[in-house]
């Protein structure tokens, strides 16, 4: 088991232990029936008092995560375990359990590929709306134009033609980034990971929105970051609270998804974008602007990216192309400048020596042409229809006490339930009916709220959405009307 | 600047400072004219004595890496700088220089893509010998069999069909690994990186051969590993020395390239393979067996992989397919078992959520069929001809004092020169004649030997090899006969 205890953090040591164990259970690292270290051993290992460990274990037991058996020890509880997709250690490999790792959390992956019939848990786009036919049609030409496409390494930085094309594309969106300042990554996920491995080490402060994208939390936690959180309102990240945090802690990195924020769908106002940039400049911080789907707006175009105002190289801008174009190619673009860019390029070399040339060349004709903007237009229309359908269904069928934020773009809908409902448990119910969603707790970097869920309306057909949302509503009805299933957990 | 000082290491603190600065110069992080911290500041920062820093700076100056200017400070020297491919900080981005990073070394990338006419510096295979035509011919069928290839995410672990095919392929090579125990990576480089980020943290001990593959050094250094080295003789890694190191330091990971070792080309004997595995079992260590090109043998088939004897999950086996099949697809396979495998899978999810589906599906029909073995056979013949040509030319043209190891397979030839020749300087001469090779110093994790070089005979045509090797020999002749250019550096 891997613990990182930060003595000068705002959050108490017992709560750190609590959260660390919850994260490991939810990541599948601690599995049903596994034994936890004794109170004495853990207190010795972490150099904290016995009382601190006892407090953490008591709260874990109260909340149903673990079970103490008199005279035998403390074990991970079956009730609250994550979906068991990995097996307990087989006998000949038992020695491996003593091999320490540096992996505190990997929650997002557990929801990314859930083979449920009605899959509402990850923000993927219906393959029917993406590029299959157009790419298939052109492939012979791409091959004949690039005779050595299979047999040559691409540049570590990414294919120069693709970087030129992305430069032109981003320029139209007012994101200024010369081809030399663009790096091709394996999706935005790798972009976040490269930044974290280059600039974040134990105790470095990262500020994130709460809730936020779970894949980014996994990455920063993996680097031992001290994560501080800022809530989100209808205008985006609360800059007033960010300001206080910055004054006190001078974060190294501020991670934000300003446009159609994941998971809430909220758009940050122009004013706040300007303020955040000013703040980063004043304390010499780096902003990561994660922008996977600003093209997918339903009413008006969102404000220009923070990167568009960045003259001093504070913003590292990530444009994922996986979700909205071609997941099968796994391509993302990172834009940065100066030595920050050069160091990220070195990190990319160390990580994998560059993304495959093939996937880059295949997308090139599409990105270079008008087809790219036409495609985004089509996507807007199609996803708007699905969003509207889901909103209609929720209005009709959801019980009292359920609320949501209307997303003006993007792929996700954030739904809040009465505070005594734990969506991790609700998911177990939903799975019995072949339905999946993302439990909100996965989106919180530190203190977790359990009564939200994220529903992605982008992947399923209208018919499936209909079935999914009505099923979800009927589960909610019976949960809320029974009210017996759960006790209010005093901890959260 | 990033320093990691290890107080209990076998190597002195002043040498650690020396090597750290050399690495950063050779990685291009410290560029010509950049100012180093003052002796006083660095001693404060690292909490070491002034004398220690003075000793390191003196030796750096003696060896020509830095220059002290009375009253002004200490600067990186022009003479010994790495090839300048990155620019010094532009004015508006100056604030970035104070942003600390966790990137001690990234040397390999600097030699991976060198646009010289006669490119002998990286072990890539001539595209003419790789899969272009066969993949092109089949692509329409692949697309029709996989109608959603562009628009769907693959599994994070890698496409199950590809894993099944690799299971069959590896079985023939006596490497036992069920499809469930295989992970698809972006080349072996990512495999090494995933292992390091999961299991290695500051001060964890990694044993490597010296010399070894520079890309692996970059990765382990990036995790703050304490690297210990074992020399290589004609039978592979010196197991007697490894034994001593293991007794004393109990390394967490032993990294080895047993078959056609990179850079020396040596094959580890069966006996030593067995001994290394026994050793790892006795001290509960992990072995990384990096096996990029065991299929490319010129005389007899090399001994079975260490992994073939592994019953307790000690060996993580890496089979790169980039070099020998299709660099444009960047695919590697990692085989491991038990919780070690599960944790690497979680790390892959955090790193990039999975490799592109497209590149995996495209290689599938090839790997599934007899074509794979036929291709390897063809490659053996073609590369043997090139190796023989280079050996002939060296025998004919190289001056006295130059020696080499005859490789029985693989892509590389390791050449040793008189000890007073520094191949980093020699490379500057070679580049004037549009010739590149890998200076040996990049292959040493700790104490660097400067009088070797690696020549890859796999990428260039026979005609280019002819030109390259005769040019190299004539440069060597003039270096050796002049003997004036260099002074013997007392440090190494």
Short mmCIF file of C-alpha atoms in Angstrom, two decimals, chain B:
data_model
loop_
_atom_site.label_atom_id
_atom_site.label_comp_id
_atom_site.label_asym_id
_atom_site.label_seq_id
_atom_site.Cartn_x
_atom_site.Cartn_y
_atom_site.Cartn_z
CA UNK B 1 18.15 23.29 -12.56
CA UNK B 2 17.23 20.00 -11.06
CA UNK B 3 19.64 18.15 -8.76
CA UNK B 4 19.12 14.92 -6.94
CA UNK B 5 21.81 14.33 -4.37
CA UNK B 6 22.01 10.94 -2.73
CA UNK B 7 24.02 11.03 0.45
CA UNK B 8 24.36 7.29 0.91
CA UNK B 9 25.37 6.57 -2.69
CA UNK B 10 28.71 4.96 -3.47
CA UNK B 11 29.64 7.88 -5.65
CA UNK B 12 30.96 11.09 -4.08
CA UNK B 13 28.77 14.16 -3.79
CA UNK B 14 31.07 16.28 -5.94
CA UNK B 15 30.96 13.65 -8.67
CA UNK B 16 27.18 13.55 -8.45
CA UNK B 17 27.08 17.30 -9.01
CA UNK B 18 29.56 16.97 -11.86
CA UNK B 19 27.56 14.21 -13.58
CA UNK B 20 24.26 15.95 -13.05
CA UNK B 21 25.53 19.09 -14.79
CA UNK B 22 27.13 17.08 -17.62
CA UNK B 23 23.82 15.25 -18.12
CA UNK B 24 21.92 18.50 -18.27
CA UNK B 25 24.35 19.98 -20.78
CA UNK B 26 24.17 16.84 -22.92
CA UNK B 27 20.38 16.82 -22.68
CA UNK B 28 20.26 20.40 -23.94
CA UNK B 29 18.70 21.72 -20.72
CA UNK B 30 21.78 23.80 -19.97
CA UNK B 31 22.77 25.69 -23.06
CA UNK B 32 25.78 27.63 -24.21
CA UNK B 33 26.24 30.79 -22.23
CA UNK B 34 23.72 29.94 -19.52
CA UNK B 35 24.84 30.94 -16.03
CA UNK B 36 25.22 28.29 -13.34
CA UNK B 37 24.32 29.03 -9.72
CA UNK B 38 27.19 30.49 -7.67
CA UNK B 39 29.17 28.07 -5.54
CA UNK B 40 27.63 29.57 -2.43
CA UNK B 41 24.05 29.32 -3.72
CA UNK B 42 24.44 25.76 -4.92
CA UNK B 43 26.05 24.64 -1.68
CA UNK B 44 23.12 26.17 0.19
CA UNK B 45 20.53 24.68 -2.15
CA UNK B 46 21.97 21.17 -1.94
CA UNK B 47 23.10 21.44 1.66
CA UNK B 48 26.63 20.34 0.82
CA UNK B 49 29.92 22.00 1.72
CA UNK B 50 31.45 24.77 -0.37
CA UNK B 51 34.47 22.55 -1.00
CA UNK B 52 32.28 19.91 -2.62
CA UNK B 53 30.78 22.37 -5.10
CA UNK B 54 34.16 23.97 -5.82
CA UNK B 55 35.61 20.53 -6.59
CA UNK B 56 32.76 19.74 -9.01
CA UNK B 57 33.02 23.12 -10.76
CA UNK B 58 36.80 22.83 -11.05
CA UNK B 59 36.52 19.46 -12.71
CA UNK B 60 33.78 20.66 -15.02
CA UNK B 61 36.02 23.55 -16.05
CA UNK B 62 39.04 21.29 -16.51
CA UNK B 63 37.00 19.06 -18.80
CA UNK B 64 35.78 22.04 -20.77
CA UNK B 65 32.11 21.94 -19.86
CA UNK B 66 31.97 25.29 -18.07
CA UNK B 67 33.86 28.53 -17.85
CA UNK B 68 34.42 30.73 -14.82
CA UNK B 69 34.72 34.43 -15.47
CA UNK B 70 36.23 36.36 -12.59
CA UNK B 71 33.66 38.65 -11.03
CA UNK B 72 30.92 37.58 -13.43
CA UNK B 73 30.11 33.98 -12.67
CA UNK B 74 30.20 30.51 -14.17
CA UNK B 75 28.81 29.77 -17.61
CA UNK B 76 28.17 26.78 -19.84
CA UNK B 77 30.96 26.54 -22.35
CA UNK B 78 30.46 26.72 -26.08
CA UNK B 79 33.12 24.13 -26.84
CA UNK B 80 31.48 21.17 -25.20
CA UNK B 81 27.86 22.03 -25.53
CA UNK B 82 25.47 19.50 -27.02
CA UNK B 83 24.25 20.15 -30.56
CA UNK B 84 22.16 23.28 -30.11
CA UNK B 85 18.70 22.45 -31.32
CA UNK B 86 16.74 24.34 -28.72
CA UNK B 87 16.83 28.07 -28.30
CA UNK B 88 17.76 30.10 -25.33
CA UNK B 89 14.84 31.62 -23.50
CA UNK B 90 13.19 34.53 -25.25
CA UNK B 91 12.66 37.62 -23.14
CA UNK B 92 8.91 37.43 -22.40
CA UNK B 93 9.32 33.87 -21.16
CA UNK B 94 12.18 34.58 -18.79
CA UNK B 95 10.00 33.97 -15.73
CA UNK B 96 9.80 30.32 -16.79
CA UNK B 97 13.46 29.79 -15.92
CA UNK B 98 12.56 29.85 -12.25
CA UNK B 99 10.02 27.03 -12.70
CA UNK B 100 11.67 23.95 -11.23
CA UNK B 101 11.30 20.70 -13.13
CA UNK B 102 11.84 17.00 -12.43
CA UNK B 103 13.78 16.18 -15.56
CA UNK B 104 17.41 15.35 -14.89
CA UNK B 105 18.23 13.84 -18.27
CA UNK B 106 16.89 13.35 -21.77
CA UNK B 107 19.86 12.39 -23.90
CA UNK B 108 18.57 9.65 -26.13
CA UNK B 109 16.16 11.84 -28.06
CA UNK B 110 19.03 14.02 -29.21
CA UNK B 111 20.48 11.17 -31.20
CA UNK B 112 17.28 9.48 -32.27
CA UNK B 113 16.49 11.85 -35.07
CA UNK B 114 19.61 13.39 -36.45
CA UNK B 115 19.07 14.63 -39.96
CA UNK B 116 22.53 13.76 -41.23
CA UNK B 117 23.11 12.32 -44.66
CA UNK B 118 24.86 9.27 -43.29
CA UNK B 119 22.82 8.46 -40.24
CA UNK B 120 24.53 5.76 -38.19
CA UNK B 121 23.43 7.04 -34.81
CA UNK B 122 20.17 5.31 -34.07
CA UNK B 123 19.15 1.68 -34.30
CA UNK B 124 16.41 2.03 -36.84
CA UNK B 125 15.87 -0.33 -39.75
CA UNK B 126 16.00 0.80 -43.39
CA UNK B 127 12.35 1.50 -44.31
CA UNK B 128 12.99 -0.46 -47.50
CA UNK B 129 13.30 -3.60 -45.37
CA UNK B 130 10.11 -2.99 -43.40
CA UNK B 131 6.40 -3.44 -43.95
CA UNK B 132 5.03 -0.92 -46.34
CA UNK B 133 3.69 -2.75 -49.35
CA UNK B 134 2.22 -5.70 -47.43
CA UNK B 135 0.32 -3.42 -45.05
CA UNK B 136 -0.82 -1.14 -47.84
CA UNK B 137 -2.17 -4.06 -49.82
CA UNK B 138 -4.27 -5.32 -46.95
CA UNK B 139 -5.58 -2.11 -45.60
CA UNK B 140 -8.95 -2.14 -47.36
CA UNK B 141 -9.67 -5.54 -45.94
CA UNK B 142 -8.66 -4.44 -42.47
CA UNK B 143 -10.99 -1.48 -42.75
CA UNK B 144 -13.91 -3.56 -43.95
CA UNK B 145 -13.39 -6.06 -41.13
CA UNK B 146 -13.24 -3.27 -38.56
CA UNK B 147 -15.91 -0.81 -39.60
CA UNK B 148 -15.51 1.38 -36.51
CA UNK B 149 -11.73 1.34 -36.38
CA UNK B 150 -11.34 5.12 -36.41
CA UNK B 151 -14.20 5.99 -34.15
CA UNK B 152 -13.79 3.68 -31.19
CA UNK B 153 -11.46 3.63 -28.27
CA UNK B 154 -9.52 0.43 -27.96
CA UNK B 155 -9.22 -1.38 -24.66
CA UNK B 156 -6.77 0.30 -22.30
CA UNK B 157 -4.86 -2.97 -22.08
CA UNK B 158 -4.68 -3.20 -25.87
CA UNK B 159 -6.80 -4.85 -28.53
CA UNK B 160 -7.72 -8.38 -27.47
CA UNK B 161 -7.18 -9.79 -30.96
CA UNK B 162 -3.69 -8.37 -31.04
CA UNK B 163 -2.98 -9.77 -27.61
CA UNK B 164 -4.18 -13.19 -28.73
CA UNK B 165 -1.96 -13.03 -31.80
CA UNK B 166 1.06 -11.96 -29.75
CA UNK B 167 0.37 -14.76 -27.30
CA UNK B 168 0.67 -17.26 -30.16
CA UNK B 169 3.74 -15.54 -31.55
CA UNK B 170 5.53 -15.40 -28.20
CA UNK B 171 4.63 -19.01 -27.43
CA UNK B 172 6.67 -20.09 -30.44
CA UNK B 173 9.61 -18.20 -28.97
CA UNK B 174 9.07 -20.03 -25.65
CA UNK B 175 7.88 -16.87 -23.92
CA UNK B 176 4.81 -17.88 -21.96
CA UNK B 177 2.32 -15.05 -21.49
CA UNK B 178 -1.45 -15.42 -21.63
CA UNK B 179 -3.29 -12.70 -23.56
CA UNK B 180 -4.59 -11.41 -20.22
CA UNK B 181 -1.01 -10.83 -19.13
CA UNK B 182 -0.06 -8.77 -22.15
CA UNK B 183 -0.23 -4.99 -22.34
CA UNK B 184 0.11 -3.02 -25.57
CA UNK B 185 2.39 0.02 -25.24
CA UNK B 186 3.65 2.83 -27.46
CA UNK B 187 6.88 1.04 -28.20
CA UNK B 188 9.17 -0.50 -25.57
CA UNK B 189 10.12 2.97 -24.45
CA UNK B 190 6.68 3.39 -22.89
CA UNK B 191 6.96 -0.07 -21.37
CA UNK B 192 10.13 0.93 -19.53
CA UNK B 193 8.53 4.21 -18.53
CA UNK B 194 5.40 2.53 -17.12
CA UNK B 195 7.49 0.19 -15.00
CA UNK B 196 9.64 3.02 -13.69
CA UNK B 197 6.73 5.32 -12.81
CA UNK B 198 4.95 2.48 -11.03
CA UNK B 199 7.77 0.91 -9.05
CA UNK B 200 10.66 3.36 -8.83
CA UNK B 201 10.91 6.43 -6.64
CA UNK B 202 13.78 8.50 -5.24
CA UNK B 203 16.51 6.29 -3.84
CA UNK B 204 15.09 2.98 -5.07
CA UNK B 205 17.93 0.91 -6.49
CA UNK B 206 18.00 -0.07 -10.17
CA UNK B 207 20.80 -2.20 -11.61
CA UNK B 208 21.68 -1.70 -15.26
CA UNK B 209 24.37 -2.98 -17.57
CA UNK B 210 27.08 -0.43 -18.36
CA UNK B 211 26.93 0.44 -21.18
CA UNK B 212 23.19 0.13 -21.83
CA UNK B 213 20.28 1.62 -23.78
CA UNK B 214 20.29 5.42 -23.22
CA UNK B 215 16.49 5.74 -23.38
CA UNK B 216 16.20 3.50 -20.31
CA UNK B 217 18.77 5.57 -18.41
CA UNK B 218 16.76 8.73 -19.14
CA UNK B 219 13.66 7.10 -17.68
CA UNK B 220 15.17 5.73 -14.46
CA UNK B 221 17.08 8.94 -13.80
CA UNK B 222 13.79 10.79 -14.23
CA UNK B 223 12.37 8.81 -11.30
CA UNK B 224 15.28 9.63 -9.02
CA UNK B 225 16.57 6.05 -8.99
CA UNK B 226 19.91 5.15 -7.49
CA UNK B 227 21.46 3.43 -10.47
CA UNK B 228 24.16 0.81 -9.95
CA UNK B 229 25.97 -0.65 -12.92
CA UNK B 230 27.36 -4.03 -13.91
CA UNK B 231 29.84 -4.41 -16.76
CA UNK B 232 29.24 -6.67 -19.74
CA UNK B 233 31.66 -9.24 -21.11
CA UNK B 234 31.40 -11.62 -24.08
CA UNK B 235 28.82 -13.72 -22.17
CA UNK B 236 26.62 -10.81 -21.16
CA UNK B 237 26.12 -9.07 -17.82
CA UNK B 238 28.80 -10.06 -15.26
CA UNK B 239 26.67 -12.11 -12.89
CA UNK B 240 29.44 -12.37 -10.28
CA UNK B 241 29.46 -8.59 -9.91
CA UNK B 242 25.67 -8.46 -10.00
CA UNK B 243 25.64 -10.98 -7.14
CA UNK B 244 27.79 -8.70 -4.98
CA UNK B 245 25.61 -5.70 -5.72
CA UNK B 246 22.47 -7.66 -4.90
CA UNK B 247 23.85 -8.86 -1.60
CA UNK B 248 24.69 -5.35 -0.60
CA UNK B 249 21.87 -3.26 -2.08
CA UNK B 250 18.89 -5.53 -2.82
CA UNK B 251 17.88 -3.72 -6.02
CA UNK B 252 14.20 -3.33 -6.75
CA UNK B 253 14.74 -3.68 -10.48
CA UNK B 254 17.39 -5.30 -12.67
CA UNK B 255 17.21 -3.99 -16.23
CA UNK B 256 18.88 -6.13 -18.88
CA UNK B 257 18.99 -6.60 -22.66
CA UNK B 258 20.23 -10.20 -22.72
CA UNK B 259 19.96 -10.82 -26.45
CA UNK B 260 22.11 -8.74 -28.80
CA UNK B 261 22.65 -6.30 -26.02
CA UNK B 262 22.34 -2.65 -26.86
CA UNK B 263 24.92 -1.20 -27.55
CA UNK B 264 27.50 -4.03 -27.50
CA UNK B 265 25.63 -6.73 -29.45
CA UNK B 266 26.64 -9.41 -26.93
CA UNK B 267 24.40 -12.42 -26.14
CA UNK B 268 23.95 -13.52 -22.53
CA UNK B 269 24.54 -17.24 -22.07
CA UNK B 270 21.76 -19.58 -20.92
CA UNK B 271 23.62 -20.20 -17.72
CA UNK B 272 23.78 -16.55 -16.79
CA UNK B 273 20.11 -16.09 -17.67
CA UNK B 274 19.26 -18.82 -15.18
CA UNK B 275 21.57 -17.29 -12.56
CA UNK B 276 20.07 -13.83 -12.88
CA UNK B 277 16.59 -15.24 -12.48
CA UNK B 278 17.65 -17.24 -9.40
CA UNK B 279 19.19 -14.12 -7.97
CA UNK B 280 16.04 -12.07 -8.54
CA UNK B 281 13.96 -14.76 -6.89
CA UNK B 282 16.21 -14.96 -3.87
CA UNK B 283 16.04 -11.21 -3.20
CA UNK B 284 12.50 -10.67 -4.53
CA UNK B 285 13.51 -8.30 -7.31
CA UNK B 286 11.92 -7.53 -10.63
CA UNK B 287 13.85 -8.20 -13.85
CA UNK B 288 13.07 -6.10 -16.91
CA UNK B 289 14.01 -8.18 -19.94
CA UNK B 290 14.14 -5.82 -22.90
CA UNK B 291 14.04 -7.88 -26.08
CA UNK B 292 13.67 -5.72 -29.18
CA UNK B 293 15.37 -7.90 -31.78
CA UNK B 294 16.10 -11.47 -30.70
CA UNK B 295 14.60 -12.59 -34.05
CA UNK B 296 17.43 -10.85 -35.89
CA UNK B 297 20.21 -13.42 -35.41
CA UNK B 298 22.94 -14.02 -37.98
CA UNK B 299 24.26 -17.45 -37.06
CA UNK B 300 22.56 -19.54 -34.47
CA UNK B 301 19.34 -18.79 -32.66
CA UNK B 302 20.00 -17.13 -29.29
CA UNK B 303 19.06 -18.89 -26.01
CA UNK B 304 15.45 -18.72 -24.83
CA UNK B 305 14.35 -15.56 -23.01
CA UNK B 306 14.77 -15.30 -19.24
CA UNK B 307 10.98 -14.97 -19.18
CA UNK B 308 10.71 -18.55 -20.48
CA UNK B 309 12.00 -19.81 -17.11
CA UNK B 310 9.97 -17.45 -14.94
CA UNK B 311 7.35 -19.23 -12.84
CA UNK B 312 6.89 -16.66 -10.07
CA UNK B 313 6.30 -13.45 -11.97
CA UNK B 314 9.72 -11.88 -11.53
CA UNK B 315 10.30 -10.99 -15.17
CA UNK B 316 8.61 -8.15 -17.02
CA UNK B 317 9.28 -8.93 -20.64
CA UNK B 318 9.29 -6.22 -23.31
CA UNK B 319 8.97 -7.06 -26.99
CA UNK B 320 9.26 -3.98 -29.15
CA UNK B 321 7.70 -4.24 -32.59
CA UNK B 322 8.55 -0.73 -33.72
CA UNK B 323 12.06 -1.34 -34.87
CA UNK B 324 11.64 -4.61 -36.71
CA UNK B 325 8.10 -4.24 -38.08
CA UNK B 326 6.59 -0.81 -38.37
CA UNK B 327 7.97 2.27 -36.58
CA UNK B 328 5.02 4.23 -37.96
CA UNK B 329 2.73 2.18 -35.70
CA UNK B 330 4.87 2.51 -32.49
CA UNK B 331 3.72 -0.71 -30.87
CA UNK B 332 5.39 -2.64 -28.10
CA UNK B 333 4.17 -5.55 -26.00
CA UNK B 334 4.73 -5.91 -22.26
CA UNK B 335 4.28 -9.29 -20.56
CA UNK B 336 4.01 -9.61 -16.78
CA UNK B 337 1.90 -11.40 -14.19
CA UNK B 338 0.05 -11.04 -10.92
CA UNK B 339 -0.39 -7.70 -9.19
CA UNK B 340 2.70 -6.36 -10.94
CA UNK B 341 0.78 -6.64 -14.18
CA UNK B 342 -2.38 -5.13 -12.70
CA UNK B 343 -0.50 -2.15 -11.41
CA UNK B 344 1.20 -1.55 -14.76
CA UNK B 345 -2.20 -1.63 -16.41
CA UNK B 346 -3.42 1.08 -14.03
CA UNK B 347 -0.32 3.13 -14.85
CA UNK B 348 -1.04 2.79 -18.56
CA UNK B 349 -4.56 4.11 -17.95
CA UNK B 350 -3.20 7.12 -16.09
CA UNK B 351 -0.55 7.74 -18.75
CA UNK B 352 -2.70 7.80 -21.86
CA UNK B 353 -5.87 5.67 -21.56
CA UNK B 354 -4.57 3.18 -24.11
CA UNK B 355 -2.75 3.03 -27.43
CA UNK B 356 -4.58 3.86 -30.66
CA UNK B 357 -6.79 1.05 -31.93
CA UNK B 358 -5.94 1.76 -35.56
CA UNK B 359 -2.24 0.95 -35.36
CA UNK B 360 -3.00 -2.26 -33.50
CA UNK B 361 -5.60 -3.54 -35.94
CA UNK B 362 -3.39 -2.75 -38.92
CA UNK B 363 -0.56 -4.97 -37.71
CA UNK B 364 -2.89 -7.78 -36.70
CA UNK B 365 -3.22 -9.80 -39.94
CA UNK B 366 0.52 -9.69 -40.36
CA UNK B 367 1.30 -10.92 -36.86
CA UNK B 368 -1.37 -13.61 -37.06
CA UNK B 369 0.09 -15.11 -40.21
CA UNK B 370 3.24 -16.79 -41.43
CA UNK B 371 4.25 -13.44 -42.87
CA UNK B 372 5.67 -12.39 -39.53
CA UNK B 373 8.24 -15.19 -39.43
CA UNK B 374 9.00 -14.82 -43.14
CA UNK B 375 9.67 -11.13 -42.59
CA UNK B 376 12.07 -11.81 -39.74
CA UNK B 377 13.93 -14.29 -41.91
CA UNK B 378 14.31 -11.70 -44.66
CA UNK B 379 15.48 -9.16 -42.13
CA UNK B 380 18.17 -11.52 -40.81
CA UNK B 381 19.61 -11.99 -44.27
CA UNK B 382 19.53 -8.32 -45.21
CA UNK B 383 21.06 -7.10 -41.96
CA UNK B 384 23.72 -9.77 -41.97
CA UNK B 385 24.92 -8.51 -45.34
CA UNK B 386 25.16 -4.98 -43.96
CA UNK B 387 26.94 -6.10 -40.82
CA UNK B 388 29.46 -8.07 -42.86
CA UNK B 389 30.08 -5.10 -45.10
CA UNK B 390 30.79 -2.85 -42.12
CA UNK B 391 33.07 -5.41 -40.49
CA UNK B 392 35.00 -5.78 -43.75
CA UNK B 393 35.39 -2.05 -44.16
CA UNK B 394 36.54 -1.61 -40.57
CA UNK B 395 39.11 -4.39 -40.95
CA UNK B 396 40.43 -2.77 -44.08
CA UNK B 397 40.40 0.89 -43.12
CA UNK B 398 40.44 1.42 -39.36
CA UNK B 399 43.67 2.59 -37.74
CA UNK B 400 45.52 0.68 -35.02
CA UNK B 401 44.03 1.06 -31.58
CA UNK B 402 40.46 0.67 -32.76
CA UNK B 403 38.59 -2.47 -31.73
CA UNK B 404 35.04 -3.78 -31.90
CA UNK B 405 32.76 -6.60 -30.80
CA UNK B 406 31.38 -8.72 -33.63
CA UNK B 407 27.59 -8.73 -33.17
CA UNK B 408 25.89 -12.08 -33.81
CA UNK B 409 22.58 -10.29 -34.30
CA UNK B 410 20.75 -7.01 -33.78
CA UNK B 411 21.39 -3.66 -35.36
CA UNK B 412 24.49 -2.27 -33.65
CA UNK B 413 28.24 -2.38 -33.56
CA UNK B 414 30.18 -1.17 -30.52
CA UNK B 415 33.53 0.36 -31.37
CA UNK B 416 36.24 1.24 -28.85
CA UNK B 417 38.92 3.82 -29.52
CA UNK B 418 42.11 4.75 -27.70
CA UNK B 419 41.09 6.02 -24.27
CA UNK B 420 42.20 9.60 -24.91
CA UNK B 421 39.66 10.09 -27.69
CA UNK B 422 36.34 11.66 -26.68
CA UNK B 423 33.65 10.55 -29.12
CA UNK B 424 31.49 13.54 -28.21
CA UNK B 425 34.14 15.74 -29.81
CA UNK B 426 34.65 13.24 -32.60
CA UNK B 427 30.95 13.56 -33.42
CA UNK B 428 31.39 17.29 -34.05
CA UNK B 429 34.07 16.42 -36.60
CA UNK B 430 31.89 13.71 -38.14
CA UNK B 431 28.94 16.05 -38.50
CA UNK B 432 31.03 18.38 -40.62
CA UNK B 433 31.13 15.48 -43.04
CA UNK B 434 27.39 14.78 -42.65
CA UNK B 435 27.94 11.66 -40.64
CA UNK B 436 26.37 10.76 -37.29
CA UNK B 437 26.90 8.00 -34.72
CA UNK B 438 25.98 7.54 -31.06
CA UNK B 439 28.73 8.71 -28.70
CA UNK B 440 29.29 6.01 -26.10
CA UNK B 441 28.97 8.34 -23.12
CA UNK B 442 25.17 8.43 -23.66
CA UNK B 443 25.09 4.70 -22.85
CA UNK B 444 26.61 4.97 -19.35
CA UNK B 445 24.19 5.51 -16.47
CA UNK B 446 26.75 6.76 -13.96
CA UNK B 447 30.44 7.00 -14.68
CA UNK B 448 30.84 7.71 -18.34
CA UNK B 449 33.41 6.29 -20.70
CA UNK B 450 33.96 8.65 -23.58
CA UNK B 451 36.10 6.60 -25.95
CA UNK B 452 33.43 4.30 -27.42
CA UNK B 453 30.86 4.81 -30.10
CA UNK B 454 27.88 2.89 -31.37
CA UNK B 455 27.41 2.49 -35.08
CA UNK B 456 24.08 1.20 -36.35
CA UNK B 457 24.40 -0.62 -39.65
CA UNK B 458 20.66 -1.20 -40.08
CA UNK B 459 19.36 2.07 -41.44
CA UNK B 460 21.60 3.03 -44.32
CA UNK B 461 21.97 1.40 -47.73
CA UNK B 462 25.14 -0.55 -48.51
CA UNK B 463 26.44 2.34 -50.55
CA UNK B 464 25.87 4.80 -47.72
CA UNK B 465 27.43 2.40 -45.23
CA UNK B 466 30.48 2.22 -47.47
CA UNK B 467 30.76 5.96 -47.56
CA UNK B 468 30.03 6.33 -43.85
CA UNK B 469 32.51 3.79 -42.56
CA UNK B 470 35.35 4.94 -44.81
CA UNK B 471 34.70 8.54 -43.77
CA UNK B 472 34.67 7.54 -40.11
CA UNK B 473 37.93 5.63 -40.55
CA UNK B 474 39.60 8.57 -42.21
CA UNK B 475 38.50 10.87 -39.36
CA UNK B 476 39.88 8.33 -36.89
CA UNK B 477 43.16 8.16 -38.79
CA UNK B 478 43.65 11.88 -38.60
CA UNK B 479 42.59 12.03 -34.93
CA UNK B 480 44.91 9.25 -33.91
CA UNK B 481 47.83 10.42 -35.99
CA UNK B 482 47.52 14.02 -34.83
CA UNK B 483 47.01 13.07 -31.15
CA UNK B 484 47.28 16.76 -30.49
CA UNK B 485 43.62 17.69 -30.52
CA UNK B 486 42.86 16.15 -27.20
CA UNK B 487 44.50 15.95 -23.88
CA UNK B 488 43.97 12.95 -21.78
CA UNK B 489 41.23 13.83 -19.38
CA UNK B 490 42.36 12.67 -15.94
CA UNK B 491 38.82 12.50 -14.71
CA UNK B 492 37.52 9.48 -16.52
#
